[in-house]
Amino acid sequence: MNGTREGHTCVYKYDKYPYHAIGCVSYLWKPETNQDESNLISRQLWIWCHPSCYNELWEELKICFKPENRDSDISELHQQTFSSGEITVISLKDTLNRHRLIGPSSNQILYQVLKPANILKKDASEQWWQKYYQIPSKSLAYTQQGEFIESLDKTPSPGEYTPYSVIGVTVGDPRISRPDRKTKVTKIKDVDTDNTLCYDKLVSDVSMSALWNSDIRQEVKATKMSDQKLNELKSDIMIPGSLADLGIEESRVPVILVQRPGTSGNYGSGWDVILPQNWSMAFWLTFIYHGARAAGSRDLESLAFEQSTTYYPNDYPDTSAGSIHEQKSAEKLKNKFDKRPPAKRCNYVKLGIAAPFIYPWRDLTSSWTDGRIEHIYVLRDRKCLKVLSQMFNANTKSINQQYPNKQWQKTIHRKLEITKESVFEEHKSSLVHVELTMLLRGVPDEHAMICIPVDKDIELLQKDKTYSGPKEPVHKDKNKTQKQKNMTQSLTELKSVDSASCMRKSCSREIIGFVNHGGFSLGSGNGRGQGFCTTKGLQYLSQHTSPFYVLVRNPSSYQYRFAYINII
């Protein structure tokens, strides 16, 4: 609430939890200071969401707050607003920009690009920064923010800072310090071995930023010098390569930095850079010219795969954006399948694949609950996931290791037993996000099936540690004769498993889930995958197999492979 950290959560439709998820959002409170009297009257909260769920979230906010009136006077700013009592909601779409730097070189790139602006010059004309920093507390905060920028050049990784910490700073025009050619990231010369320095710099005042003021944002946008004029001034410099001193004409840009923590070894850590409107390209090009490399959604998805974290909207099948993503992916797979010659297509009927292109979450959940499920949802309750993690995750410490006192052990074990049964019963129509690590060989693909091994499979594995796994028997293709008679008939009609058949028992091993993202992990050096399993299927797995191995079979193969299962 004090504005020094950014929060993250998943939002749902009004009074519909745990069903009808909208998407994941991040939120940030305006820093609270005692010197600023305006903060005693009102507070500001920024909510960031993915573009695919923006309209849905905006409409849901209207339902939640029940707006009394709508203000259309600010239509010139391309904003929407409504108020309900003491709360006013304003859409800041297209008024802020957010860039993300990932990797150990993020600190050095920020140090090269973000040069603290000179805001203490006394000139005849009063600019916004001179008025803003007249307050002693804000002037002191500016000095502390400058010290933080200096510490970036001595810190080897962004993961050394406080997770999700927020730092505000006012910098000069990045176009002035942009090199003529692309350069490599400079290496750190003096590394601070004392990590406490990173935390000492993050006092509460460093989170203050002028970017929260809408009037300042508009002035920064309007007073930006054009590229043509800036290039003309730079061309008049007598010494090539030296920085131009524009004085009062140089723009001062308020910027907010948000730290993003990584996983083990600070892998994937970095910074989010929040900028005012009309300044995105200026910072983007400067980042690139100082050694940053452009990346897209495919790279972010691969990063989330290596980090074993969720990626929106791919890993949110209970949201509208996730459903649309699955539909588009299914259309691409089917079109690619139809383009192949008949002799080169996989006969999914013989392979026993009930859904080669889609993820039948609702049908799979219904087959495990013995009843038609209208809506499915992903289990995100941390307490429930912690209970499941204690059961399945091999890396999770046992209760006896966490609580050395025997009386505590008995109490915790008794509570977990009660909670475990309630989780399986109350959330029987839910899906659980899991991670699969192949035991021996094999690389899981998308739409791979997660199945429960039978007792014979476990016995063969215990006798032979190199046992690769069972094989699926060949299923009979009832449409083979009809296919030969009518080659022009739709493949969907000819090569599909009976929709009325039970999804759970569509092959020789009972299916409890599907892999939605798999491949070879460069971090662990083996095949890994992420997917979703039904809660009732995990309950059945915990009661009938020990240790908790699962079988994974790709849609184009008869071979099952053993894998460990962990709860994400």
XYZ file of C-alpha atoms in Angstrom:
568
model
C 0.000 0.000 0.000
C 2.933 2.417 0.484
C 3.851 2.202 -3.204
C 7.325 0.679 -2.863
C 6.368 -2.711 -4.339
C 4.325 -3.889 -7.311
C 1.709 -6.577 -6.737
C 0.378 -9.309 -8.997
C -2.874 -11.258 -8.935
C -5.522 -12.889 -11.084
C -8.863 -11.105 -11.397
C -12.272 -12.701 -11.867
C -15.700 -11.514 -12.878
C -17.782 -9.905 -10.203
C -18.969 -12.449 -7.610
C -17.929 -15.402 -9.828
C -14.784 -16.670 -8.083
C -13.295 -19.239 -8.712
C -15.040 -19.420 -12.106
C -14.852 -16.941 -15.004
C -11.293 -15.702 -14.635
C -10.451 -12.570 -16.640
C -6.663 -12.601 -16.569
C -3.565 -11.765 -14.589
C -2.899 -8.147 -13.671
C -0.216 -6.171 -11.890
C -1.065 -3.230 -9.666
C 0.936 -0.356 -8.259
C -0.019 2.180 -5.581
C 1.160 5.757 -5.708
C 3.842 6.222 -3.022
C 2.480 7.619 0.206
C 4.322 10.530 1.775
C 3.509 12.584 4.859
C 4.712 15.828 3.320
C 2.307 15.701 0.388
C -1.061 16.840 1.720
C -2.888 15.684 -1.411
C -2.099 12.075 -0.583
C -4.049 12.439 2.665
C -7.165 13.108 0.645
C -6.942 10.528 -2.160
C -4.746 7.684 -3.348
C -4.002 6.430 -6.850
C -3.831 2.827 -8.014
C -2.573 1.718 -11.420
C -3.757 -1.640 -12.755
C -1.893 -3.170 -15.715
C -3.396 -5.965 -17.779
C -2.726 -7.816 -21.015
C -4.233 -6.145 -24.107
C -6.322 -9.245 -24.844
C -8.353 -8.838 -21.641
C -8.480 -5.044 -21.451
C -12.062 -4.619 -22.724
C -13.369 -7.430 -20.537
C -11.689 -6.011 -17.439
C -12.903 -2.490 -18.158
C -16.511 -3.619 -18.523
C -16.238 -5.635 -15.326
C -14.961 -2.604 -13.418
C -18.081 -0.735 -14.511
C -20.231 -3.503 -13.086
C -18.292 -3.588 -9.817
C -18.351 0.151 -9.136
C -21.800 0.826 -10.653
C -20.884 4.216 -12.135
C -23.222 7.054 -11.343
C -22.099 9.333 -14.179
C -19.722 9.317 -17.093
C -17.424 12.146 -18.008
C -16.900 12.741 -21.697
C -14.954 16.008 -21.364
C -11.606 14.270 -21.623
C -12.378 12.498 -24.879
C -9.615 14.550 -26.458
C -7.127 12.576 -24.370
C -8.548 9.295 -25.668
C -9.537 8.358 -22.113
C -12.652 6.966 -20.540
C -13.709 7.679 -17.006
C -16.540 7.046 -14.608
C -17.092 7.715 -10.928
C -18.939 5.925 -8.164
C -19.110 7.721 -4.879
C -15.583 8.473 -3.699
C -13.930 6.314 -6.377
C -13.077 7.549 -9.859
C -11.853 5.115 -12.510
C -9.916 6.476 -15.494
C -8.662 4.474 -18.445
C -4.987 5.255 -19.122
C -4.837 3.167 -22.257
C -2.260 4.482 -24.758
C -1.035 7.106 -22.272
C 1.830 5.074 -20.754
C 4.473 2.822 -22.267
C 6.142 -0.144 -20.616
C 9.386 -1.748 -21.779
C 10.936 -4.860 -20.250
C 14.664 -5.559 -19.950
C 15.615 -9.128 -19.055
C 19.063 -10.485 -18.347
C 22.192 -9.787 -16.295
C 23.169 -6.849 -18.526
C 19.984 -4.928 -17.750
C 21.694 -2.907 -15.027
C 24.485 -1.731 -17.304
C 22.063 -0.776 -20.095
C 19.928 1.254 -17.704
C 23.032 2.924 -16.311
C 24.082 3.977 -19.811
C 20.631 5.206 -20.893
C 19.112 6.721 -17.748
C 21.148 9.825 -16.996
C 19.657 11.837 -14.098
C 18.551 15.212 -15.395
C 19.752 18.505 -13.983
C 16.639 19.812 -12.304
C 18.272 22.339 -9.953
C 19.080 25.010 -12.549
C 17.650 28.402 -11.693
C 16.331 30.121 -14.787
C 13.924 32.949 -15.355
C 11.234 30.609 -16.699
C 9.707 27.973 -14.430
C 9.461 24.507 -15.915
C 7.504 21.623 -14.482
C 10.553 20.044 -12.856
C 11.480 23.282 -11.102
C 8.007 23.524 -9.602
C 7.822 19.833 -8.737
C 11.177 19.651 -6.959
C 10.654 22.807 -4.914
C 9.357 20.606 -2.100
C 12.324 19.576 0.102
C 11.187 15.956 0.408
C 11.002 15.529 -3.362
C 14.382 17.198 -3.807
C 15.866 14.770 -1.285
C 14.199 11.875 -3.101
C 15.797 13.020 -6.353
C 19.250 12.828 -4.735
C 18.554 9.313 -3.430
C 17.313 8.225 -6.837
C 20.528 9.447 -8.400
C 22.510 7.330 -5.927
C 20.448 4.335 -6.953
C 21.274 4.891 -10.637
C 24.966 5.015 -9.715
C 24.642 1.680 -7.896
C 23.414 -0.018 -11.093
C 26.905 0.061 -12.568
C 28.282 -1.846 -9.572
C 25.590 -4.520 -9.278
C 26.097 -7.656 -11.414
C 22.461 -8.698 -11.675
C 18.995 -7.143 -11.313
C 18.094 -10.061 -9.042
C 20.236 -8.528 -6.291
C 17.577 -5.904 -5.620
C 14.370 -6.251 -3.666
C 11.770 -8.216 -5.682
C 9.185 -6.028 -7.436
C 10.677 -2.864 -5.943
C 9.636 0.451 -7.503
C 12.083 3.275 -8.253
C 11.184 6.635 -9.761
C 13.731 8.861 -11.474
C 13.722 11.913 -13.724
C 16.181 11.552 -16.598
C 17.339 13.625 -19.514
C 16.532 13.133 -23.172
C 17.906 9.666 -24.092
C 18.450 10.706 -27.717
C 21.324 12.978 -26.662
C 23.438 10.120 -25.284
C 22.534 7.677 -28.069
C 25.697 6.451 -29.862
C 26.012 6.696 -33.637
C 26.465 2.918 -33.935
C 25.336 -0.077 -31.966
C 27.668 -0.856 -29.084
C 28.220 -3.833 -26.837
C 27.300 -3.847 -23.186
C 30.192 -2.689 -21.044
C 31.352 -5.081 -18.364
C 31.282 -4.202 -14.688
C 34.672 -3.062 -13.428
C 34.046 -2.599 -9.712
C 31.546 -5.121 -8.376
C 30.015 -4.572 -4.966
C 30.330 -7.803 -3.041
C 28.118 -6.432 -0.280
C 24.550 -7.133 -1.343
C 23.164 -4.960 1.450
C 24.048 -1.908 -0.662
C 21.243 -2.781 -3.068
C 18.716 -2.813 -0.249
C 20.029 0.329 1.452
C 19.379 2.318 -1.726
C 15.729 1.268 -1.762
C 14.304 3.609 0.844
C 10.672 4.650 0.576
C 11.399 8.031 -1.015
C 13.032 6.561 -4.129
C 9.603 5.326 -5.292
C 8.319 8.873 -5.742
C 7.878 9.958 -9.367
C 6.352 12.856 -11.261
C 4.888 10.347 -13.705
C 1.850 9.989 -11.429
C 0.795 13.565 -12.242
C -1.374 13.649 -15.373
C -0.607 17.332 -16.026
C 3.122 16.640 -15.990
C 2.659 13.707 -18.359
C 0.861 15.937 -20.831
C 3.512 18.644 -20.556
C 6.320 16.130 -21.086
C 4.530 14.875 -24.173
C 3.858 18.347 -25.591
C 7.328 19.788 -24.960
C 9.287 16.960 -26.552
C 11.794 18.313 -29.052
C 11.415 16.943 -32.575
C 14.051 14.615 -33.967
C 14.820 17.028 -36.775
C 15.557 19.934 -34.458
C 17.600 17.752 -32.120
C 19.713 16.432 -34.978
C 20.357 19.969 -36.175
C 21.607 20.981 -32.730
C 23.803 17.904 -32.498
C 25.305 18.632 -35.909
C 26.465 22.053 -34.705
C 28.741 20.511 -32.068
C 32.380 21.270 -32.815
C 33.764 18.060 -31.253
C 32.147 14.940 -32.788
C 30.885 12.440 -30.235
C 30.518 14.913 -27.374
C 27.160 15.377 -25.716
C 25.055 18.385 -26.559
C 24.164 20.730 -23.701
C 20.675 21.961 -24.484
C 20.143 23.599 -21.106
C 16.567 24.601 -20.456
C 15.463 23.247 -23.846
C 16.358 19.671 -22.949
C 13.357 17.568 -21.970
C 13.148 16.057 -18.507
C 11.392 12.688 -18.596
C 9.930 11.056 -15.460
C 10.484 7.297 -15.472
C 9.439 4.473 -13.135
C 11.503 1.288 -12.801
C 9.960 -1.948 -11.531
C 12.262 -4.816 -10.589
C 11.370 -8.279 -11.821
C 12.873 -11.186 -9.865
C 14.073 -14.358 -11.504
C 14.277 -17.951 -10.429
C 17.303 -19.777 -9.043
C 20.532 -18.002 -9.880
C 18.558 -14.828 -10.738
C 17.657 -16.367 -14.094
C 15.138 -14.182 -15.907
C 15.507 -11.167 -13.614
C 15.314 -7.687 -15.066
C 13.559 -4.330 -15.028
C 10.322 -2.880 -16.354
C 10.633 0.718 -17.557
C 7.419 2.779 -17.457
C 7.513 5.851 -19.707
C 5.143 8.699 -20.596
C 3.370 8.837 -23.921
C 5.324 9.819 -27.041
C 8.679 8.713 -25.578
C 8.614 4.988 -26.303
C 10.599 4.996 -29.554
C 13.240 7.353 -28.168
C 14.040 4.993 -25.298
C 13.600 1.859 -27.423
C 16.227 2.889 -29.978
C 18.598 4.013 -27.237
C 18.275 0.638 -25.494
C 19.041 -1.157 -28.755
C 22.033 1.054 -29.557
C 23.484 0.399 -26.090
C 23.452 -3.384 -26.534
C 19.886 -4.550 -25.866
C 18.259 -7.034 -28.236
C 14.637 -7.079 -29.294
C 12.461 -10.036 -28.268
C 8.852 -11.035 -28.771
C 6.122 -13.181 -27.272
C 7.792 -16.395 -28.438
C 10.927 -15.506 -26.470
C 8.897 -14.622 -23.392
C 7.069 -17.929 -23.660
C 10.385 -19.810 -23.830
C 11.631 -17.845 -20.821
C 8.535 -18.777 -18.825
C 9.075 -22.408 -19.838
C 12.647 -22.387 -18.509
C 11.535 -20.609 -15.335
C 8.625 -23.023 -14.748
C 6.188 -20.121 -14.496
C 2.888 -19.327 -16.173
C 2.595 -17.281 -19.346
C -0.543 -15.362 -20.211
C -2.730 -16.179 -22.091
C -1.319 -19.608 -23.038
C -1.431 -20.966 -19.494
C -4.870 -19.588 -18.636
C -7.381 -21.953 -20.290
C -10.220 -20.753 -18.057
C -10.082 -17.214 -19.469
C -11.599 -15.846 -22.672
C -8.175 -14.908 -24.020
C -6.873 -18.399 -23.264
C -9.814 -20.020 -25.076
C -9.278 -17.813 -28.129
C -5.588 -18.714 -28.154
C -6.419 -22.430 -28.061
C -8.929 -22.051 -30.899
C -6.426 -20.257 -33.114
C -3.767 -22.845 -32.313
C -6.181 -25.653 -33.164
C -7.024 -24.058 -36.517
C -3.338 -23.784 -37.416
C -2.677 -27.401 -36.485
C -5.672 -28.655 -38.447
C -4.781 -26.624 -41.537
C -1.227 -27.939 -41.374
C -2.589 -31.467 -40.995
C -4.963 -31.125 -43.963
C -2.163 -29.903 -46.228
C -0.260 -33.147 -45.840
C -0.771 -35.970 -48.355
C -3.080 -38.743 -47.117
C -0.187 -41.197 -46.872
C 1.797 -38.812 -44.644
C -0.936 -38.013 -42.147
C -1.075 -39.524 -38.694
C -4.042 -41.801 -38.188
C -5.082 -40.548 -34.785
C -7.759 -43.215 -34.541
C -5.145 -45.975 -34.638
C -3.024 -44.009 -32.196
C -5.952 -43.655 -29.812
C -5.818 -39.855 -29.745
C -9.231 -38.463 -28.901
C -8.349 -34.770 -29.368
C -5.327 -34.212 -31.625
C -5.883 -30.473 -32.154
C -7.771 -29.154 -29.126
C -7.580 -29.417 -25.343
C -10.842 -31.035 -24.179
C -10.633 -29.769 -20.606
C -14.374 -29.837 -20.005
C -14.840 -33.347 -21.395
C -11.879 -34.668 -19.414
C -13.097 -33.108 -16.172
C -16.613 -34.421 -16.769
C -15.330 -37.950 -17.316
C -13.548 -37.857 -13.947
C -16.485 -36.408 -11.996
C -19.126 -38.694 -13.576
C -21.231 -35.690 -14.449
C -21.436 -32.929 -17.037
C -19.291 -29.950 -16.059
C -20.470 -26.659 -17.518
C -17.531 -24.532 -16.404
C -13.985 -25.454 -15.494
C -11.432 -23.346 -13.672
C -7.767 -23.462 -12.746
C -6.984 -23.937 -9.062
C -4.989 -20.884 -7.923
C -5.642 -20.905 -4.184
C -2.193 -20.844 -2.592
C -3.217 -22.852 0.471
C -4.686 -25.624 -1.644
C -1.708 -25.658 -3.994
C 0.637 -25.885 -1.019
C -1.180 -28.988 0.176
C -0.861 -30.599 -3.246
C 2.793 -29.577 -3.432
C 3.497 -31.405 -0.192
C 2.075 -34.518 -1.791
C 3.677 -34.515 -5.235
C 6.690 -32.231 -5.384
C 9.914 -34.113 -4.876
C 11.835 -30.899 -4.072
C 9.441 -29.745 -1.365
C 10.653 -30.253 2.193
C 8.679 -32.743 4.201
C 6.687 -31.753 7.261
C 9.244 -33.386 9.539
C 12.015 -31.285 7.993
C 10.100 -28.034 8.314
C 8.847 -28.644 11.864
C 11.355 -30.457 14.099
C 8.972 -30.439 17.064
C 7.034 -33.737 17.127
C 3.911 -32.139 18.571
C 3.882 -29.657 15.696
C 4.360 -32.496 13.260
C 1.270 -34.272 14.517
C -0.800 -31.079 14.368
C 0.343 -30.185 10.847
C -0.162 -33.740 9.600
C -3.698 -33.765 11.007
C -4.509 -30.428 9.393
C -3.059 -31.481 6.059
C -5.082 -34.679 6.037
C -8.284 -32.723 6.542
C -7.286 -30.068 4.016
C -6.235 -32.658 1.455
C -9.631 -34.303 1.426
C -11.412 -30.954 1.291
C -9.275 -29.814 -1.652
C -10.173 -32.866 -3.704
C -13.846 -32.595 -2.817
C -14.413 -28.831 -3.070
C -12.358 -28.375 -6.234
C -13.302 -31.496 -8.136
C -14.095 -29.540 -11.313
C -10.796 -27.662 -11.327
C -7.536 -28.030 -13.228
C -4.107 -27.923 -11.622
C -1.060 -26.489 -13.381
C 1.728 -29.084 -13.273
C 5.284 -29.457 -14.495
C 6.626 -32.697 -15.951
C 10.272 -33.755 -15.923
C 11.114 -36.795 -17.988
C 12.639 -39.631 -15.986
C 14.829 -41.004 -18.779
C 14.450 -40.277 -22.471
C 11.739 -38.452 -24.338
C 10.628 -34.901 -25.014
C 6.935 -34.048 -24.504
C 5.127 -32.148 -27.242
C 2.004 -30.037 -27.207
C -1.216 -32.040 -26.760
C 0.737 -34.909 -25.204
C -1.382 -36.978 -22.814
C -0.607 -37.276 -19.108
C -1.676 -40.740 -17.966
C -1.639 -42.877 -14.836
C 0.652 -45.930 -14.943
C -0.714 -49.306 -13.899
C 0.942 -51.483 -11.264
C 2.706 -53.557 -13.890
C 4.385 -50.451 -15.322
C 5.793 -49.508 -11.911
C 6.998 -53.062 -11.287
C 8.851 -53.198 -14.604
C 10.475 -49.831 -13.876
C 11.631 -50.963 -10.438
C 13.146 -54.133 -11.898
C 14.808 -52.345 -14.814
C 15.864 -48.723 -14.253
C 16.344 -48.282 -18.006
C 12.786 -49.365 -18.816
C 11.469 -46.753 -21.258
C 7.780 -47.442 -20.691
C 4.841 -49.351 -22.163
C 3.418 -48.971 -25.659
C -0.120 -48.228 -26.699
C -1.713 -51.050 -28.701
C -2.894 -50.198 -32.199
C -6.547 -49.195 -32.284
C -8.842 -50.313 -35.071
C -9.828 -47.733 -37.653
C -13.518 -48.294 -38.348
C -13.473 -45.673 -41.105
C -10.739 -47.315 -43.155
C -13.089 -48.818 -45.748
C -15.179 -45.675 -45.971
C -12.045 -43.572 -46.367
C -10.958 -45.629 -49.352
C -14.350 -45.217 -50.987
C -14.641 -41.483 -50.467
C -11.274 -39.730 -50.461
C -12.850 -36.271 -50.612
C -14.767 -36.588 -47.378
C -13.669 -34.344 -44.524
C -10.882 -35.696 -42.407
C -12.625 -34.448 -39.319
C -15.460 -36.877 -39.957
C -13.258 -39.777 -40.977
C -10.431 -39.538 -38.462
C -12.009 -38.750 -35.150
C -12.682 -40.728 -32.052
C -16.300 -41.161 -31.068
C -17.253 -37.996 -29.194
C -19.532 -39.983 -26.946
C -16.667 -42.150 -25.724
C -15.166 -41.474 -22.320
C -12.192 -39.136 -22.612
C -10.672 -40.586 -19.467
C -10.455 -44.118 -20.888
C -9.903 -43.364 -24.555
C -6.578 -45.274 -24.470
C -5.062 -48.131 -22.486
C -3.850 -45.822 -19.675
C -6.269 -43.466 -17.947
C -5.777 -39.818 -18.926
C -5.618 -37.157 -16.231
C -4.359 -34.181 -18.249
C -2.596 -32.759 -21.279
C 0.679 -30.954 -21.969
C 0.214 -27.460 -23.397
C 3.910 -26.532 -23.617
C 6.779 -28.985 -23.906
C 10.265 -29.318 -25.282
C 13.891 -29.831 -24.402
C 14.966 -27.662 -21.490
C 18.390 -26.083 -21.915
C 18.523 -25.327 -18.203
C 17.986 -28.851 -16.906
C 19.297 -30.713 -19.952
C 16.324 -33.042 -20.425
C 12.776 -33.119 -21.670
C 10.268 -31.053 -19.718
C 6.709 -29.962 -20.117
C 3.932 -27.963 -18.533
C 0.287 -28.823 -18.592
C -2.906 -29.198 -16.617
C -4.351 -32.172 -14.755
C -7.773 -32.690 -13.253
C -7.970 -32.539 -9.478
C -9.844 -35.846 -9.288
C -7.207 -37.421 -11.509
C -4.465 -36.303 -9.133
C -6.449 -37.749 -6.256
C -6.662 -41.082 -8.040
C -2.935 -40.924 -8.788
C -2.067 -40.301 -5.134
C -4.123 -43.303 -4.038
C -2.953 -45.884 -6.566
C 0.703 -45.151 -7.381
C 3.773 -44.738 -5.222
C 6.139 -43.099 -6.023
C 4.211 -40.550 -8.022
C 5.218 -41.274 -11.605
C 3.068 -40.435 -14.592
C 3.174 -41.575 -18.195
C 3.462 -39.101 -21.053
C 2.606 -39.981 -24.660
C 2.941 -37.643 -27.622
C 0.029 -37.526 -30.091
C 2.142 -38.994 -32.907
C 3.620 -41.906 -30.957
C 2.587 -45.203 -29.386
C 5.383 -44.988 -26.782
C 4.700 -43.956 -23.201
C 7.487 -42.290 -21.208
C 7.850 -41.993 -17.445
C 7.989 -38.526 -15.888
C 8.025 -36.831 -12.516
C 5.098 -34.553 -11.740
C 5.362 -31.322 -9.749
C 2.755 -28.738 -8.836
C 3.512 -25.205 -10.084
